[in-house]
CSV table of C-alpha atoms in Angstrom, one decimal:
chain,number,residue,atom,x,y,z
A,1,UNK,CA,-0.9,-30.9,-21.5
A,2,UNK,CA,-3.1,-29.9,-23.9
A,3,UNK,CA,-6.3,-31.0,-21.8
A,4,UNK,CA,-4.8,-28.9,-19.5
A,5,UNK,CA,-4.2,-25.8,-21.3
A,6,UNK,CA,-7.9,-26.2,-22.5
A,7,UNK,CA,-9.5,-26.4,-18.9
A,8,UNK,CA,-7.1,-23.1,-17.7
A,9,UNK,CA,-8.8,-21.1,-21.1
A,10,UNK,CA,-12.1,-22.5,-20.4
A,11,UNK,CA,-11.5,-21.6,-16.6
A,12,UNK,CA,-10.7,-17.7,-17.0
A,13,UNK,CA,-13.4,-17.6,-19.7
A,14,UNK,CA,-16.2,-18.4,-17.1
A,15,UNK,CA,-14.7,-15.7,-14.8
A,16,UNK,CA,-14.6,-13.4,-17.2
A,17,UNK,CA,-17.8,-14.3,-17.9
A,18,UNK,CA,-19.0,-13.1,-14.2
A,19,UNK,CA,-19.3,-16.8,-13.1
A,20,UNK,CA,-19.4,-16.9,-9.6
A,21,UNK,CA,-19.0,-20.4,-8.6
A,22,UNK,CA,-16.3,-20.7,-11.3
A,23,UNK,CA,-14.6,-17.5,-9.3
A,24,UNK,CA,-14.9,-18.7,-5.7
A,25,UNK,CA,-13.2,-22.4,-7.3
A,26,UNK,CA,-9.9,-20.1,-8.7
A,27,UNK,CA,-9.6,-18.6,-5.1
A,28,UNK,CA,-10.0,-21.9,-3.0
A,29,UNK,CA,-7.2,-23.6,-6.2
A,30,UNK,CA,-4.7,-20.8,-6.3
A,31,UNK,CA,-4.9,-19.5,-2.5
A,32,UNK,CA,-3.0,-22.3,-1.2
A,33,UNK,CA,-0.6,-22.5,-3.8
A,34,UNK,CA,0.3,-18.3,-4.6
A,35,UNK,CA,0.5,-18.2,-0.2
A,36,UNK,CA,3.3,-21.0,-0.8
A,37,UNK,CA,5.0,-19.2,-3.2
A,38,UNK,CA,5.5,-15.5,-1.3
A,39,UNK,CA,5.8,-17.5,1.7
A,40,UNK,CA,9.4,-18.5,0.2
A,41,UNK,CA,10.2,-15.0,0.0
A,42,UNK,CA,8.5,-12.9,2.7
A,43,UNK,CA,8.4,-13.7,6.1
A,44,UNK,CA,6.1,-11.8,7.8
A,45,UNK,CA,2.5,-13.4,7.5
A,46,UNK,CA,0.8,-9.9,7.2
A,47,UNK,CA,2.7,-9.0,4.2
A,48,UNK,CA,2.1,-12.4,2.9
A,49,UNK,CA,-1.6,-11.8,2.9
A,50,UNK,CA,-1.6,-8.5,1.5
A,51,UNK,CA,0.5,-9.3,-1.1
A,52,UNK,CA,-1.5,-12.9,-1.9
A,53,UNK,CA,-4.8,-10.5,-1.8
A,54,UNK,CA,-2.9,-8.1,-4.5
A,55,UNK,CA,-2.4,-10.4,-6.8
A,56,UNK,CA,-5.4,-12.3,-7.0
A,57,UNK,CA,-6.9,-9.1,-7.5
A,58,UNK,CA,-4.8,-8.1,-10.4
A,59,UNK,CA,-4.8,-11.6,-11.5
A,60,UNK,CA,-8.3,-10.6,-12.7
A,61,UNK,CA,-7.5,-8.1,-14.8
A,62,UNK,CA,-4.5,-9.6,-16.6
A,63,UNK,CA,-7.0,-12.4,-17.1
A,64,UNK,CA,-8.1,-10.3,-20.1
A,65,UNK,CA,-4.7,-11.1,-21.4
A,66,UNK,CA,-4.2,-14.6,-20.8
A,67,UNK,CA,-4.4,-16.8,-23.9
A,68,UNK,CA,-2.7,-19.8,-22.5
A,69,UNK,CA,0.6,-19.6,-23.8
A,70,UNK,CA,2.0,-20.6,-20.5
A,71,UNK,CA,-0.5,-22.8,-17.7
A,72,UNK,CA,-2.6,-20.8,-15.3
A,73,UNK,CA,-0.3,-21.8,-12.3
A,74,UNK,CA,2.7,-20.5,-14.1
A,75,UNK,CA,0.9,-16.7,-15.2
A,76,UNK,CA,-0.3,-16.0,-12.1
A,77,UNK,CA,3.0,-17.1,-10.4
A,78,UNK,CA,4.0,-14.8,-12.5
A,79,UNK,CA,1.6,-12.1,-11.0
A,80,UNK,CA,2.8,-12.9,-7.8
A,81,UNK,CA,6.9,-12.4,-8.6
A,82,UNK,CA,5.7,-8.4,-9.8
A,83,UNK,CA,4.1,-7.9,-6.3
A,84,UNK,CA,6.8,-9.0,-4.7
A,85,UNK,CA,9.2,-7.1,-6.5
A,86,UNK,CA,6.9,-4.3,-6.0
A,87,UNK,CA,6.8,-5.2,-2.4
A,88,UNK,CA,10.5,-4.8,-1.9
A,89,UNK,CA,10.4,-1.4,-3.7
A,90,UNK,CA,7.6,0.1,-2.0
A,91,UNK,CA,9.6,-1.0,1.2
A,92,UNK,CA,12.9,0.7,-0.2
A,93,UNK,CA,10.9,3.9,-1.0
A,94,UNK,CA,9.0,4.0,2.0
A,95,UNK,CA,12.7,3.7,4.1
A,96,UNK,CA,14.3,6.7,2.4
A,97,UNK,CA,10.9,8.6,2.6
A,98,UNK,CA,11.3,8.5,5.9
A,99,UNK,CA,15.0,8.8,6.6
A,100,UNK,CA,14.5,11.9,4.8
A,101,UNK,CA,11.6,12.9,6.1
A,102,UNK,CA,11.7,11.0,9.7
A,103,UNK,CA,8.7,13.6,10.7
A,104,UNK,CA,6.1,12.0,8.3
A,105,UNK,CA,7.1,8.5,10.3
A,106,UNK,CA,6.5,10.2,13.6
A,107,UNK,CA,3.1,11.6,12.3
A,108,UNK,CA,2.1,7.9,10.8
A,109,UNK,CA,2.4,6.4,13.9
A,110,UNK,CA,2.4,8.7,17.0
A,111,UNK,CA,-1.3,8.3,17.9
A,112,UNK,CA,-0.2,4.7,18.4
A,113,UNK,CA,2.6,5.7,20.7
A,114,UNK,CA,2.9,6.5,24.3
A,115,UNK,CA,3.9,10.4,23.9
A,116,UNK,CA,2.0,12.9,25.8
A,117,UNK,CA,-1.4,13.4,25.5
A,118,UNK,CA,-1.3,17.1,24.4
A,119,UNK,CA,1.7,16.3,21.4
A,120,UNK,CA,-0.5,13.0,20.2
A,121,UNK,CA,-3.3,15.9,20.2
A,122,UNK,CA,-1.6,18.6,18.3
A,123,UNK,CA,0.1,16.2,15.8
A,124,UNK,CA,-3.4,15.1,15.3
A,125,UNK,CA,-5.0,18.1,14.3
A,126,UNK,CA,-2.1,18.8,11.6
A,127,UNK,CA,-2.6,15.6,10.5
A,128,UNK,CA,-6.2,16.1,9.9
A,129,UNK,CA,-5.2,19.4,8.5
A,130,UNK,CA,-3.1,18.4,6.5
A,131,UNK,CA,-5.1,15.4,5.0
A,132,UNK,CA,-8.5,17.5,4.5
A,133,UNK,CA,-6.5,19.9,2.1
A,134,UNK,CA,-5.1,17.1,-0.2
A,135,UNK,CA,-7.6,15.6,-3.0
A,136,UNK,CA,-10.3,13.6,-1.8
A,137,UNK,CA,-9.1,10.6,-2.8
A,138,UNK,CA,-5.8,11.0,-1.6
A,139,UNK,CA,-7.1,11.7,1.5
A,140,UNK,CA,-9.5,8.8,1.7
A,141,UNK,CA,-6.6,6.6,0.2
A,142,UNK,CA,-4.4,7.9,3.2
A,143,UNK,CA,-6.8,7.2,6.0
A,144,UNK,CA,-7.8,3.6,4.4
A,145,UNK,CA,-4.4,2.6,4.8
A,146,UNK,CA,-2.8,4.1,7.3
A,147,UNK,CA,-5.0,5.2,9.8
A,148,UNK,CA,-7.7,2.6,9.4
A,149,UNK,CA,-4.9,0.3,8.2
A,150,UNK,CA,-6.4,-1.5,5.5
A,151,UNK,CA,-4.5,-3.6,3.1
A,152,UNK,CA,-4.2,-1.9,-0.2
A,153,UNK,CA,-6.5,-4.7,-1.7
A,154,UNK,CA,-9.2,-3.2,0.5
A,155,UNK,CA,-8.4,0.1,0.0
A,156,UNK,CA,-8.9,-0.6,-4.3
A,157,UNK,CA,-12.1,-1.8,-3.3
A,158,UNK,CA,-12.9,0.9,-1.4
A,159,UNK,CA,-11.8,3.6,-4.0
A,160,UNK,CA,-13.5,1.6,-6.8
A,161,UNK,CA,-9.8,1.4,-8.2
A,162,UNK,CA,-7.8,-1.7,-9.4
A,163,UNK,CA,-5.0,-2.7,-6.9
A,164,UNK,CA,-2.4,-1.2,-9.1
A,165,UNK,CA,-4.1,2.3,-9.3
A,166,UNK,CA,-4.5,1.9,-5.4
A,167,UNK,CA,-0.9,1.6,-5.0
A,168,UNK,CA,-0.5,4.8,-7.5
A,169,UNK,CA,-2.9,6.7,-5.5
A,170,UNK,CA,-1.0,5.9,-2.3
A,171,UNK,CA,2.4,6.5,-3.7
A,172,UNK,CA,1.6,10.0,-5.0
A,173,UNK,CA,-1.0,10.6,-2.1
A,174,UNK,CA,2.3,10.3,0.5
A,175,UNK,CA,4.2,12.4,-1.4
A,176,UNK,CA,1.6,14.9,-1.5
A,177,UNK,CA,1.9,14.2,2.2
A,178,UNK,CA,5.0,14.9,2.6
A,179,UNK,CA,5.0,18.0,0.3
A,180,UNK,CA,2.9,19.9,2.1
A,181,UNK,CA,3.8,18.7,5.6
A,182,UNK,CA,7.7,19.9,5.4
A,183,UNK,CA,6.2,23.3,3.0
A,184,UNK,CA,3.8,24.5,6.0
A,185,UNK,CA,7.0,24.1,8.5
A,186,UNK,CA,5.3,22.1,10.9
A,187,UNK,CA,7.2,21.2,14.1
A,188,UNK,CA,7.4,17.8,15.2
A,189,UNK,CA,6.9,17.5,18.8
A,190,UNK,CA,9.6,16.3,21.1
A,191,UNK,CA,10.1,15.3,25.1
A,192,UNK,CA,13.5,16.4,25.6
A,193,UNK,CA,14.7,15.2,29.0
A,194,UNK,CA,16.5,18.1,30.2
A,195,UNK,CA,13.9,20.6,29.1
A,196,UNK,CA,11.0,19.3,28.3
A,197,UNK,CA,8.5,20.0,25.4
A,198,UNK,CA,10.7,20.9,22.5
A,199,UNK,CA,10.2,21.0,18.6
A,200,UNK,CA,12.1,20.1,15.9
A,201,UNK,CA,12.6,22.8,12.7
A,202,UNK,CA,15.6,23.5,12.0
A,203,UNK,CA,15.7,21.3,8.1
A,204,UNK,CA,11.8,22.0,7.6
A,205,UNK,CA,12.3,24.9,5.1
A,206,UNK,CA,15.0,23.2,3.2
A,207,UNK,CA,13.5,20.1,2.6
A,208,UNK,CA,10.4,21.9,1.4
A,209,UNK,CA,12.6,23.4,-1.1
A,210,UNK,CA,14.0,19.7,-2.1
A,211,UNK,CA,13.2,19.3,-6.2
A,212,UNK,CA,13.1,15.7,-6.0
A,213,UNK,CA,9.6,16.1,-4.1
């Protein structure tokens, strides 16, 4: 046990060191074994590897913490509960996001979608409207991730951020979103079956009035 706990210290040392080789050996260890371990609570194999690639990443920098008080398998275990938990919550706040907001879903997703041309095109341009007058990184954090759809992980490494400050910068950057989307009174457009193009505003004004944003 002991021999153990030695080789974990002398193992995060090296990496904190900037030891490469000592690096790319953590990865090919604890891949196999942190992908086990969310793979017995999510399901989906995309949020499995976006969550795996989160906490390896922030596995680094708690590694400034670890002093072996617990084995290396067991801390970053650990690691990987949070970003599950996290996971869940994100999920939770991302639903009622959009069940009060269901227009920033539509906008999210509609160039995806098989809507008329000229609605994907005007939703388009008040996205891009929308996202050029936010703060550059929010907007860049936006894009990343949702329109280039780029695992948070990649989109840390892309800011220069750590994966928890990415998250941050997401979280605040869709409620700035959001904010500004319902405040401007965009309409969201519709096909309506009887009579055609339509647009939804009717709640626009009052949800940009919502304190909670």
């Amino acid at each position: 046990m002991q021999k153990a706990k030695k080789a974990d210290i002398k193992l995060v040392s090296q990496i904190l060191n900037g030891e490469r080789a000592t690096l790319w050996e953590y990865y090919k260890s604890y891949t196999p074994i942190l992908k086990g371990f969310i793979n017995q609570k999510i399901k989906d194999e995309r949020d499995v590897d976006e969550i795996l690639q989160n906490t390896l990443i922030a596995s680094l920098d708690a590694f400034r913490d670890y002093a072996g008080e617990s084995s290396l398998k067991t801390y970053v275990t650990a690691i990987a509960k949070y970003k599950i938990a996290d996971f869940y919550r994100k999920r939770r706040i991302k639903t009622l996001l959009f069940s009060r907001f269901p227009a920033i879903e539509h906008l999210l997703h509609v160039l995806t979608t098989s809507e008329d041309e000229l609605d994907k095109l005007i939703t388009k341009e008040r996205v891009h409207e929308i996202l050029h007058s936010l703060r550059p990184k929010y907007s860049q954090a936006l894009q990343l991730h949702y329109l280039r759809e780029l695992p948070v992980a990649k989109v840390a490494l892309k800011l220069g951020v750590s994966a928890k400050s990415a998250e941050s910068i997401l979280f605040r950057a869709r409620r700035e979103f959001a904010f500004r989307y319902v405040k401007q009174g965009y309409a969201v457009p519709t096909i309506s079956k009887k009579a055609g193009r339509s647009f939804r505003t009717s709640n626009a004004r009052s949800w940009a009035s919502n304190k909670e944003l």
